[in-house]
Structures are given as C-alpha cells and as structure tokens.
XYZ file of C-alpha atoms in Angstrom:
653
model
C 102.608 82.660 132.508
C 103.427 81.675 135.836
C 105.789 79.297 135.627
C 104.235 77.510 138.595
C 101.634 76.695 136.073
C 104.245 74.701 134.137
C 105.443 72.986 137.275
C 102.750 70.642 138.838
C 102.483 69.660 141.978
C 100.985 66.874 141.349
C 103.260 65.417 138.669
C 106.266 65.578 141.395
C 107.878 63.297 142.687
C 109.879 64.380 146.041
C 111.585 60.673 146.795
C 112.317 58.740 143.399
C 112.487 55.525 144.223
C 114.722 54.473 140.952
C 118.118 53.988 141.222
C 119.498 53.720 137.553
C 118.855 55.642 134.639
C 116.039 53.667 132.692
C 113.928 52.744 136.135
C 114.229 57.159 136.739
C 112.820 57.642 133.066
C 110.305 54.854 134.133
C 108.855 56.030 136.859
C 108.973 59.894 135.825
C 107.350 58.982 132.304
C 104.362 56.784 134.184
C 103.939 60.342 136.169
C 102.740 61.983 133.781
C 101.030 59.216 132.003
C 98.900 58.827 135.356
C 98.495 62.258 135.280
C 96.760 62.733 132.326
C 100.526 64.930 131.102
C 101.133 62.937 128.268
C 99.081 59.842 126.910
C 100.782 57.315 125.023
C 103.465 56.297 127.454
C 105.300 54.038 125.383
C 105.933 57.020 122.614
C 106.719 59.752 124.902
C 109.386 57.543 126.755
C 111.322 56.439 123.359
C 111.686 59.551 122.286
C 113.101 61.004 125.802
C 115.940 58.090 125.296
C 116.088 59.406 121.737
C 117.599 62.313 123.161
C 119.778 61.234 125.512
C 121.375 58.918 122.802
C 122.630 62.438 121.669
C 124.142 63.090 125.226
C 123.313 62.442 128.357
C 120.893 65.029 129.684
C 122.753 64.514 132.986
C 124.687 68.418 132.762
C 126.399 68.422 136.150
C 125.886 69.353 140.067
C 123.458 66.662 140.106
C 120.789 68.224 138.301
C 119.766 66.170 135.392
C 116.776 67.744 132.383
C 115.906 64.730 130.548
C 112.890 66.419 127.697
C 110.791 65.840 124.813
C 108.123 67.707 122.333
C 106.137 65.490 120.688
C 102.440 64.593 120.101
C 101.402 62.357 123.500
C 102.202 65.748 125.348
C 98.999 66.844 126.257
C 99.862 69.947 128.159
C 103.398 72.207 127.727
C 104.688 70.599 131.650
C 107.706 70.075 134.651
C 108.159 67.437 136.012
C 109.735 67.707 138.989
C 111.816 64.802 141.273
C 114.425 64.406 143.491
C 115.964 61.205 144.641
C 117.674 61.482 147.976
C 119.889 58.864 147.318
C 120.763 59.382 144.092
C 120.960 58.381 140.879
C 123.846 57.354 138.941
C 122.120 58.875 135.536
C 125.806 58.907 133.402
C 126.028 62.527 134.261
C 128.858 64.461 132.452
C 130.672 65.072 136.227
C 130.709 61.276 136.285
C 128.076 62.147 140.069
C 124.932 60.651 140.362
C 122.541 63.375 140.034
C 119.599 64.355 143.014
C 117.419 66.845 140.514
C 115.954 65.643 137.829
C 113.311 67.713 135.530
C 111.803 66.134 133.131
C 110.343 68.439 129.896
C 106.941 67.736 128.084
C 106.121 70.212 125.406
C 103.574 69.844 123.120
C 104.591 69.161 119.092
C 102.440 72.603 118.092
C 102.950 73.713 121.744
C 102.202 78.460 122.355
C 104.828 80.704 122.928
C 104.280 81.173 125.690
C 104.714 77.941 127.172
C 107.916 77.911 125.051
C 108.758 80.935 126.890
C 108.344 79.659 130.050
C 110.317 76.930 129.507
C 112.920 78.614 127.988
C 113.004 80.682 131.648
C 112.195 77.769 133.484
C 115.732 75.916 132.691
C 117.531 79.518 132.526
C 116.935 79.720 136.882
C 118.991 76.329 137.185
C 122.284 77.700 136.611
C 122.145 79.979 139.576
C 123.240 77.400 142.683
C 121.925 79.173 145.417
C 118.031 78.097 143.876
C 119.788 75.208 143.191
C 121.193 74.002 146.745
C 117.640 75.099 148.025
C 115.347 72.515 146.142
C 117.973 69.084 147.017
C 116.343 70.640 150.584
C 112.392 71.089 149.831
C 109.752 68.331 151.239
C 106.898 69.870 150.043
C 105.762 70.646 146.436
C 104.424 73.666 147.357
C 107.621 74.901 148.652
C 110.279 73.678 145.195
C 106.989 76.382 143.709
C 107.564 78.721 145.410
C 111.830 79.109 145.526
C 111.432 78.877 141.538
C 108.695 81.852 141.540
C 110.915 84.028 143.305
C 113.613 82.709 141.682
C 112.032 84.649 138.299
C 111.043 87.997 140.507
C 114.413 87.329 141.284
C 116.022 87.261 137.877
C 112.620 89.860 136.190
C 114.641 92.298 138.785
C 118.002 92.425 137.684
C 116.955 92.581 134.143
C 115.099 95.365 134.496
C 117.853 96.455 136.554
C 120.071 96.215 134.136
C 118.049 97.322 130.851
C 118.463 100.376 132.079
C 121.779 100.528 132.808
C 122.465 99.014 129.410
C 119.914 101.930 128.463
C 121.654 105.069 130.606
C 125.299 103.694 128.373
C 123.576 104.107 125.345
C 122.286 108.330 125.817
C 126.263 108.804 127.028
C 128.915 110.218 125.331
C 131.288 108.365 123.523
C 134.586 109.250 125.294
C 132.480 107.437 128.406
C 131.234 104.087 127.117
C 133.054 100.862 127.998
C 135.754 99.962 125.937
C 134.699 96.065 128.264
C 135.578 93.425 125.482
C 132.814 92.408 123.731
C 132.111 88.984 122.116
C 128.925 87.109 120.911
C 127.691 84.042 121.450
C 124.659 81.514 119.448
C 123.241 78.079 121.330
C 122.021 75.305 120.159
C 120.621 72.272 121.218
C 118.455 69.207 118.722
C 114.972 70.138 120.766
C 115.463 73.696 121.890
C 113.740 73.754 125.175
C 116.713 73.126 128.126
C 119.870 73.313 127.279
C 119.848 75.819 124.860
C 118.447 79.197 126.827
C 120.409 77.215 130.202
C 124.326 78.153 128.295
C 122.763 81.597 126.896
C 121.960 82.232 130.931
C 125.918 80.659 131.979
C 127.289 82.770 129.097
C 125.698 85.146 129.979
C 125.921 85.040 133.809
C 130.080 84.456 133.010
C 130.429 86.988 131.098
C 129.266 90.291 133.335
C 131.625 87.888 135.892
C 134.178 88.244 134.173
C 134.341 91.895 133.171
C 133.152 90.703 128.903
C 129.995 92.530 126.846
C 128.582 89.347 125.522
C 125.324 88.657 123.536
C 124.066 85.215 122.507
C 121.642 84.308 120.536
C 119.600 81.578 120.669
C 118.511 79.033 118.203
C 115.649 77.364 120.664
C 111.704 76.526 119.724
C 110.117 79.402 119.401
C 112.603 80.308 116.725
C 115.662 82.579 116.780
C 116.146 85.215 119.264
C 118.390 87.620 120.103
C 119.895 87.247 116.540
C 123.636 88.483 115.816
C 123.735 91.869 113.126
C 126.587 91.602 111.118
C 127.357 94.750 113.252
C 127.156 93.011 116.525
C 129.197 90.074 114.485
C 131.822 92.747 113.114
C 133.045 94.139 116.553
C 133.298 91.296 118.213
C 137.091 89.955 119.647
C 135.692 86.336 119.124
C 132.583 83.754 118.616
C 131.081 81.131 120.829
C 128.588 78.797 119.327
C 127.654 76.574 121.629
C 124.697 74.105 119.724
C 125.133 70.265 119.158
C 123.067 71.843 115.629
C 124.287 72.771 112.389
C 123.542 76.969 113.519
C 124.160 79.074 110.318
C 128.019 79.614 111.057
C 128.969 81.813 107.043
C 128.063 84.281 107.867
C 131.457 84.124 111.278
C 133.728 84.060 107.974
C 137.590 85.411 109.074
C 136.838 85.209 112.972
C 138.098 83.552 115.849
C 135.335 80.583 116.089
C 135.461 78.153 120.070
C 133.202 75.961 118.735
C 132.208 73.081 121.138
C 128.283 71.086 122.714
C 125.995 72.561 124.140
C 126.887 71.300 127.208
C 130.498 73.113 127.183
C 128.563 76.351 127.046
C 126.995 75.527 130.410
C 129.657 74.818 131.912
C 132.791 75.404 130.173
C 131.718 78.927 130.093
C 134.238 80.364 131.310
C 136.800 78.839 129.320
C 134.510 79.500 126.120
C 134.490 82.819 127.133
C 137.967 83.230 127.401
C 139.157 81.621 124.177
C 136.795 84.532 122.771
C 138.484 87.114 124.429
C 141.712 86.590 123.138
C 141.562 85.485 120.187
C 143.156 82.042 120.954
C 140.882 80.018 118.650
C 141.224 79.375 115.199
C 139.893 81.770 112.882
C 136.812 79.854 111.071
C 137.070 79.874 107.067
C 133.248 79.260 105.006
C 133.139 76.737 103.003
C 130.405 76.567 99.542
C 128.665 74.529 101.440
C 127.760 77.142 104.242
C 126.058 79.298 103.186
C 124.136 76.653 100.492
C 122.263 75.252 103.813
C 122.973 77.332 106.723
C 119.658 77.323 107.033
C 119.634 73.215 107.854
C 119.426 72.282 111.215
C 120.398 68.755 112.290
C 116.454 67.484 112.657
C 116.430 68.166 109.033
C 114.426 66.632 105.698
C 115.703 63.312 105.166
C 116.503 64.979 101.616
C 118.452 68.114 103.681
C 119.999 65.444 105.519
C 121.517 63.492 102.510
C 122.394 66.191 100.927
C 124.704 67.534 103.776
C 126.323 63.778 104.079
C 126.883 64.331 100.401
C 129.061 67.690 100.064
C 130.521 66.779 103.217
C 132.175 64.385 101.230
C 132.987 66.409 98.604
C 134.443 68.920 100.049
C 137.083 66.819 101.843
C 137.030 64.793 98.274
C 137.500 68.332 95.683
C 141.444 68.851 96.502
C 141.878 65.253 95.365
C 140.075 66.169 92.744
C 141.858 68.941 92.097
C 145.315 69.127 92.517
C 145.393 65.534 91.257
C 143.212 66.012 88.743
C 145.440 69.303 87.049
C 149.259 67.438 87.499
C 147.304 64.696 86.102
C 146.572 67.455 82.914
C 149.483 69.174 83.046
C 151.721 66.122 82.356
C 149.732 64.784 79.823
C 151.180 67.960 77.659
C 154.702 67.575 78.852
C 153.831 63.905 77.185
C 152.424 65.394 73.693
C 154.745 68.717 73.875
C 157.451 68.943 75.567
C 158.766 65.322 76.674
C 157.320 62.253 75.846
C 155.501 59.426 77.872
C 159.635 58.718 79.037
C 160.023 61.935 80.254
C 161.055 62.417 84.061
C 158.688 65.692 84.089
C 155.573 63.403 82.297
C 156.319 60.813 85.161
C 156.224 63.733 88.546
C 153.913 65.369 87.952
C 151.553 62.148 86.674
C 152.721 59.189 89.514
C 151.666 62.515 91.344
C 148.200 63.194 90.033
C 147.440 59.268 89.978
C 148.476 59.215 93.849
C 145.428 62.121 94.689
C 143.164 60.778 92.619
C 143.958 56.993 94.567
C 142.908 58.765 97.742
C 139.514 60.471 96.019
C 136.651 57.743 96.381
C 138.539 56.725 99.766
C 137.666 60.474 101.198
C 134.529 60.658 99.739
C 132.642 57.676 101.547
C 134.649 58.374 104.595
C 133.465 61.370 105.431
C 130.082 60.911 103.963
C 130.095 58.147 106.905
C 132.014 60.604 108.778
C 129.464 63.115 109.386
C 126.004 60.195 110.017
C 127.931 58.560 111.992
C 130.872 60.481 113.978
C 134.465 60.309 113.568
C 133.546 56.225 114.498
C 132.549 55.727 110.912
C 136.022 57.457 109.451
C 137.487 53.489 109.419
C 134.835 51.404 108.133
C 134.141 54.781 105.524
C 137.323 54.628 103.809
C 138.035 50.500 103.792
C 134.635 50.800 101.995
C 135.729 53.313 99.577
C 139.182 52.390 99.079
C 137.300 48.738 98.731
C 135.072 50.249 95.350
C 137.968 51.191 93.670
C 139.856 48.008 93.981
C 140.000 45.589 91.764
C 142.581 43.748 91.601
C 146.013 45.219 92.598
C 149.748 45.085 93.954
C 150.824 47.857 96.542
C 153.841 48.874 96.379
C 155.182 44.360 96.402
C 154.222 44.629 100.108
C 150.392 42.939 98.873
C 148.265 42.135 96.546
C 144.708 42.390 96.954
C 142.114 41.313 94.899
C 137.996 42.924 96.834
C 136.137 41.306 94.343
C 133.580 38.300 93.896
C 131.774 37.694 91.268
C 132.469 41.402 89.905
C 134.133 42.192 86.869
C 135.008 45.397 88.130
C 135.583 48.670 90.703
C 132.124 49.896 91.349
C 133.815 53.164 91.522
C 133.031 56.348 92.206
C 128.658 55.665 92.526
C 129.876 52.290 94.501
C 132.438 55.341 96.860
C 129.088 56.709 97.649
C 126.864 54.101 98.235
C 130.611 52.645 100.707
C 129.387 55.802 102.630
C 126.311 56.081 103.198
C 126.168 51.840 104.115
C 129.084 52.464 106.531
C 127.319 55.619 108.544
C 124.629 53.691 108.996
C 126.062 50.513 110.277
C 127.792 52.693 113.086
C 124.250 54.496 114.102
C 123.023 50.585 114.439
C 126.285 49.185 116.257
C 126.092 52.226 118.410
C 122.032 51.184 119.059
C 123.459 47.333 119.569
C 126.421 48.509 121.802
C 124.725 50.903 123.892
C 123.472 48.312 125.990
C 126.363 47.563 127.544
C 127.524 47.882 131.389
C 129.004 50.890 131.600
C 132.496 49.834 133.016
C 133.382 48.096 129.003
C 132.654 52.062 127.652
C 135.710 52.300 126.704
C 135.886 49.162 124.884
C 133.937 50.843 122.263
C 135.429 53.205 120.256
C 138.236 51.155 120.802
C 137.592 47.606 119.905
C 133.831 46.897 119.015
C 133.354 49.848 116.773
C 136.381 49.363 114.463
C 136.104 45.191 114.537
C 132.244 44.640 113.706
C 132.643 48.170 111.789
C 135.216 46.864 109.559
C 133.710 43.033 109.079
C 130.778 44.306 108.956
C 131.451 46.709 105.799
C 134.090 44.599 104.370
C 131.363 41.461 103.765
C 128.659 44.557 102.592
C 131.394 45.151 99.980
C 132.378 42.175 98.451
C 129.579 40.820 98.378
C 126.524 43.093 97.357
C 128.558 46.351 96.733
C 130.833 45.310 94.635
C 129.469 43.306 91.980
C 125.941 45.357 92.225
C 127.489 48.661 91.613
C 130.202 47.533 89.574
C 127.439 46.472 87.068
C 125.796 49.979 87.175
C 129.354 51.307 87.361
C 130.645 49.238 83.297
C 126.809 49.827 82.856
C 127.056 53.920 82.686
C 130.094 53.816 81.001
C 129.456 52.412 78.031
C 126.825 54.251 77.656
C 129.330 57.120 77.669
C 131.268 55.737 75.466
C 129.304 54.652 73.081
C 127.254 58.051 73.099
C 126.621 60.007 69.619
C 126.722 63.527 68.885
C 123.255 63.851 69.561
C 122.992 62.785 72.889
C 126.224 64.112 73.992
C 124.988 67.602 73.227
C 121.765 66.833 75.214
C 123.450 65.409 77.984
C 125.660 68.900 78.112
C 122.699 71.256 77.669
C 120.910 69.354 80.284
C 124.667 69.462 83.250
C 125.260 72.916 81.990
C 121.658 74.144 82.809
C 121.900 72.295 85.356
C 124.814 74.295 87.250
C 123.210 77.577 86.589
C 120.207 76.425 88.405
C 121.304 76.487 92.259
C 124.804 78.035 91.081
C 126.711 75.901 93.916
C 123.324 74.016 95.054
C 121.518 70.167 94.948
C 121.307 70.720 91.061
C 124.629 72.653 90.855
C 126.215 69.493 92.522
C 124.226 67.142 91.013
C 125.456 67.848 88.279
C 129.115 68.157 88.992
C 129.366 64.807 91.149
C 127.894 62.996 87.774
C 131.206 64.351 85.606
C 133.815 63.716 87.594
C 132.544 60.315 88.380
C 132.616 59.584 83.910
C 135.940 61.704 84.569
C 136.832 58.839 87.037
C 135.958 56.312 85.256
C 136.391 57.000 81.901
C 139.388 59.069 81.517
C 137.582 61.589 79.150
C 136.609 65.128 80.361
C 134.104 65.784 77.717
C 131.265 66.110 80.619
C 133.206 69.010 83.035
C 134.128 70.723 79.890
C 129.941 70.800 79.918
C 129.556 71.760 83.617
C 132.930 74.062 83.873
C 131.287 75.653 80.487
C 127.623 75.695 82.318
C 128.911 76.839 85.532
C 131.475 79.683 84.355
C 128.415 81.348 82.273
C 125.967 82.940 85.211
C 129.274 84.845 86.732
C 130.503 86.700 83.178
C 126.756 87.372 82.328
C 126.313 89.372 85.477
C 128.986 91.157 84.861
C 128.407 91.799 80.748
C 124.799 92.671 81.343
C 126.533 95.901 84.692
C 128.812 96.633 82.345
C 125.944 97.795 79.517
C 123.257 98.356 81.123
C 125.089 100.292 84.805
C 122.468 102.329 84.838
C 119.621 99.000 85.161
C 121.902 97.999 88.207
C 122.806 100.181 92.021
C 126.425 100.663 92.705
C 126.957 97.865 94.475
C 125.178 95.247 91.989
C 128.234 97.314 89.301
C 131.176 96.486 92.061
C 129.988 93.274 92.217
C 129.344 92.711 88.406
C 133.271 93.456 87.957
C 133.876 91.233 90.263
C 132.161 88.734 88.696
C 134.996 88.197 85.079
C 137.423 87.253 87.586
C 134.768 84.362 89.829
C 133.444 83.343 86.191
C 137.214 83.481 84.552
C 137.287 80.961 88.212
C 134.550 78.506 87.077
C 133.001 80.028 90.829
C 129.637 79.939 90.122
C 128.321 81.671 93.383
C 129.633 85.058 92.613
C 126.318 85.131 90.999
C 124.140 84.227 94.308
C 123.461 88.135 95.745
C 122.557 88.855 91.816
C 120.044 85.995 91.941
C 119.199 86.309 95.354
C 117.750 89.708 94.951
C 115.654 89.012 91.449
C 115.547 84.725 90.762
C 113.441 84.594 88.560
C 115.623 87.076 85.522
C 118.728 86.415 86.634
C 118.334 82.140 86.782
C 116.482 81.846 84.003
C 119.167 84.127 81.781
C 121.473 82.260 83.473
C 119.870 78.543 82.645
C 119.875 79.637 79.280
C 123.064 80.355 78.501
C 124.802 77.768 80.784
C 122.160 75.147 79.097
C 123.751 76.513 75.071
C 126.735 76.626 76.723
C 127.427 72.954 78.060
C 125.506 71.842 74.241
C 128.176 73.875 72.654
C 131.138 72.319 74.274
C 129.678 68.716 73.410
C 128.807 69.647 70.021
C 132.811 71.749 69.061
C 133.552 68.022 70.890
C 135.871 70.337 73.523
C 137.478 67.971 76.235
C 139.035 69.193 79.216
C 140.947 66.421 80.834
C 140.905 68.096 84.702
C 137.965 68.512 87.159
C 138.292 72.920 88.580
C 139.913 75.947 86.980
C 137.952 77.987 84.633
C 139.698 79.571 81.757
C 142.959 78.811 83.653
C 143.365 75.222 82.347
C 142.028 76.156 78.284
C 145.574 75.282 76.801
C 144.287 71.011 78.607
C 141.662 71.165 76.361
C 141.918 69.391 73.558
C 140.591 71.774 71.694
C 140.388 75.358 73.413
C 139.483 77.889 70.862
C 135.385 75.580 70.463
C 136.254 76.088 74.360
C 136.643 79.633 74.984
C 133.571 80.474 72.123
C 131.356 77.866 74.135
C 131.478 79.705 76.742
C 131.667 83.528 75.055
C 128.196 82.609 73.231
C 127.392 81.317 76.059
C 128.259 84.250 77.987
C 126.492 86.638 74.986
C 123.437 85.480 75.328
C 123.271 85.194 79.071
C 123.492 88.451 79.926
C 121.806 90.747 76.684
C 118.651 88.429 77.844
C 119.365 89.564 81.009
C 119.743 93.414 80.410
C 116.748 94.023 78.095
C 114.976 92.040 80.630
C 115.661 94.148 83.703
C 113.877 97.309 84.676
C 115.715 100.795 84.863
C 112.989 101.696 87.167
C 113.699 98.368 89.086
C 117.099 99.980 89.587
C 118.031 101.552 93.485
C 119.351 105.378 92.591
C-alpha cells in the first residue's frame, strides 16, 4: 500500500487553530467526522482520550501521535495537522507540539493497513523529515515528503539486507564481533509507539556499532520473534513496553525494563545499559510463565487473576517464612523447651510478625497492580484494617477499626480491600484529571494519599469489615464443625484442583483457599490436602519415566529425574512441560492421583501447620506417616495410569 493512501489530503489541517490539548483533539476528531473517516464522533473521541490517560502521546520534539482503534473508524487513515503557534499537549519534554499525526484504525484493520501504519510511525524518527514537515505549506508537499522518506528507507533496508546476507556467508573468522542485544517494543494499541521505538533502537544501535534484533508486539501481532538462541547470545535485553509481554524467557539475563516512550527518546541510554550488563538480572516468577501471553487489554477474568497473583506473589514470602517458623516453634514447645522457653518465644514471635504483614501486603500489591504506586498505601491500610478487630500496638496506641462487626474481615476482606483500593485510585485519577496543570505535583503527594486513605477507611469501617467478618465467621464455623466425610470430599476437590493446571488459576485458587482457612483457624488440615495434591504430578512423572523409560524421550527421562526433587519440595510446575506435550494423559492421571492424595490426608487426619515446603515440613505434620502414605498412594496411582496409558510409539527415538 502506498503511504499516501493513508495520508489523505482532504483530512489534513495545515493551520490548526486549537491552543489547548482538548481543543486540538476536538478539532482533529471533527475533521475526521465531517470527511466520513469515522461515523461516531463521541465514541472515537472517548478512545483517543482513554489512550491519553494511559500516557501522553506527545512524544517530544514538537510531535504528538494520538491514536485509537475502534468500530467507529470506517477506514485506516492518518490525519496530519500543523500548528504554527504550538499547542500545550502535555508532551514528555514539556515543549509545545507543532506536528500532529492522529491515527485512526478500524477494529478489523487488515494487515496491509497495519503494516502501512507501522511504516509511517517508524518514519517519524527521522529528524530531517520532521524538520521538512514543519516547513511544509500544502497537503501535496506533505504527501511527497513521506513518499520520498519511505523510498529512501526501503533502499537503505535493501542495502542492509544485502550486507547481512554477505556477512552470513563469510567464514566464522571474518564475522563481526560487535556487541549484540535484543529488544521488545509494545504499546497498548500497538499502532504507533511500538514501531517508533523499534526504529529508534535500530537506528541508535547502528550509530553505536551494536547489533540488535527488535521484536514488536503490535496490532499485526508479534513480528521478528526473539528465538531462544537470540536471547542466549545477547549481552542484555531491552523491554520498552506499556503492556504485558512474554517475560519468563528472559530469566537470568540483564534486563532493562522501561516505558515504550523511553525506547523512542532514550534509546542510547537503554542500549548502553544493555550492552554493558549494568541492568539488574531478571528472574522469572511462577506467575510469569502461567500468564505471559496476557496483555493489558486482556479479558476481565485474566486481568483480575493477574492483579490477584501480584498480591499473592508478594505475600508468599511472609506466609512461607512466618508459617514455617511458627510451626517450628510449636515443635519446640511440644518436644523440647515448653511454652516459656526462649527458643519457642523467639521463633513464635518472629513467625507471628511475618504473618501480621501477610494480608496488608496481599491487599497492597493487589491495589498496586490495578492503580500503580498511588494505590499502594490505601491498599496496605485496607488490608491492615481487615486483620485487626481491636488491639494495641507496641503500647503506643490502640486501634478499633470495626463497627457492627464481631471479628476481623480476614483473608477475604483483605482481597476485597486490595481491589477496592486499586479501583478507588483509578477513580481519583479521573476525578482529578481536570485540575490545572500547575497543581499536577499535588496529586501524588497530597490529593491521592488524603482522599485515598479517607475513602478507603470509610469503606472498610462501615461496609467491608462488617460484611466480610460475617462471611469469615460462617466459613470458620463450617471448617471447625466439618465432619470427616465432608472433609474428605473437600480434600479430594482441593487436591484435584492443584493438578488441573499445575500453577495456573485452579491451582492458585485451591492454594489461596487453604491459606485463608489456615490463617482463620490456625488449622493446617486443608494445607495438607493442597500440599499432597501439588506434590503428586511431579512425583507421578518421575515414577512413570523411571518404570517405563522407553515411552519417553531422553530429554523427558532427564526431566523426570529432576521431578523427584521438585515433587519433594512441593513445586507442581515441574510437570508442566509433560502436560504441554501430552495434556490428556498427564493432566487426567495427575488429577486422579492428586484428588486421591488430598482426600486421604483428610481421612487420615493429617494437618500440616506450614503453608509450603512439601516433604521438608513432614516433621511438623500431626500425622507424618499419614502424610507420606497419602502422597505415595496418590503418586503410584497417577504414575501407573500415565505409564500404562502412554504408548511407546509416541516417544521420539
């Protein structure tokens, strides 16, 4: 597609009259409407404003690129507008904007249009083109400038491709020893900034004598996908993105993680950091691998799961460290020094201190995932209010944060507090978005903390705590008075859930439920069920690969040995590669074995007063032999089902 088919002369504004950001958006959107590019002026304008609220599209150097992709757009178009006086557009460099490129993409834009939009965005990195555009007087001149720039770029890329092909044919001794880095660029709409950042990084790397490969996560999908070999040989990784991208693959590499606009404006700084290995080494978490395909524009369910997992991942160190130290203190109390020994007092207090932070940290980081840093404080306070009924702290003060509540709101109330604080912060941002620019600095330092805390405290005091304290009491009473039959059924369900997706939403839901019950009742019965259920899949894999080695590849047999250690440590994710390769057999057998193990822990009255650890915490269990027996029986059943079901001919030889 000729780039001039997007830069329509009829929708150009060579003398923009607007003097403010709002007026500029109104004028350009109206121009689109009267020329039939969009059929719903208000709907398209809302999308433009929503994009501006995420981060300004005034990228600096006198350029702004407002853009939106929705069903109001009738055809892919780029509106060029020039303001001689300049417009205060909240640009990143604080300077007035003179050149506007408003990009409109239809909801179902085809690849040709998207590629043309990407090419157009990349051209705006060229300072010579920008300088000439500022002097252009007619729409014809604007079109010709872009056509010439596109032709020059294509000629340069052809020359570069030819040089790279010749270099690839050269002997190894003659090949370049230049530094090599990899990068990923992505913006929420994937139209403009994604490709501008790509172009800026490539251009800057060339000037610095650095080889670079840039993966783009744009509207046309992932382009120039980074391979495992690319990542392995790179000195460092640059992620210039405003939406979620696949991160687990960069585990162990120095990684520079910045907003996409930094890829455009600070490309030299990013490349220097990556080349010299000055960036911190990235370590992938379990949630990275389970949700790395999600984007910021994903479904409501995936977004809620992502926010919840952000809270849980930050909470887990407090749960694990505090829970295990408390459990050790009980062992000392029972078998060694008694309740007055210094060892018991020290360990019990340390564990309790960590546990006291558990729900506030959970709520705080759920809120932070939703509303960014301003949501952290009201989230922490909301989580703290969910844990406290009435108590004194260090003798300094006494707090009673309840009204019409008989107990604390607990774990469930903490989760509610996190989501409330996050969305409250988003609401406050919108309410304060119309304040004068001179008051911008007051928002994070004064307005968000005061109003966030005030409203959050009111919600917790009068609504959340009274409601969730009742719910928490009902759940606690049910768990305390649950008969053996009901306990076995619940153990079967929780154990099976641990194996359905092995670290995914079902697994985490079961684990969170058990942790919530543990914190509410100090009873580790359900922790035993989820722990046993989570250990079975890796153990079953290890057993099947050991007994039926001919039904597995060499790599699978090696991984099977590793799963003995992973299973022992309650790391279910060791079974994921096997489940990916053969989901029906691996998941089905794992769920059966895990459900049986979970049910057996309840039948044998096993309680594990520690929220993690696998077999390492066996001495803490109330029935250690029952705990081991439950896991062994579940493992044997799952391993035998998998081994017998899997066919030898399916293994690659």
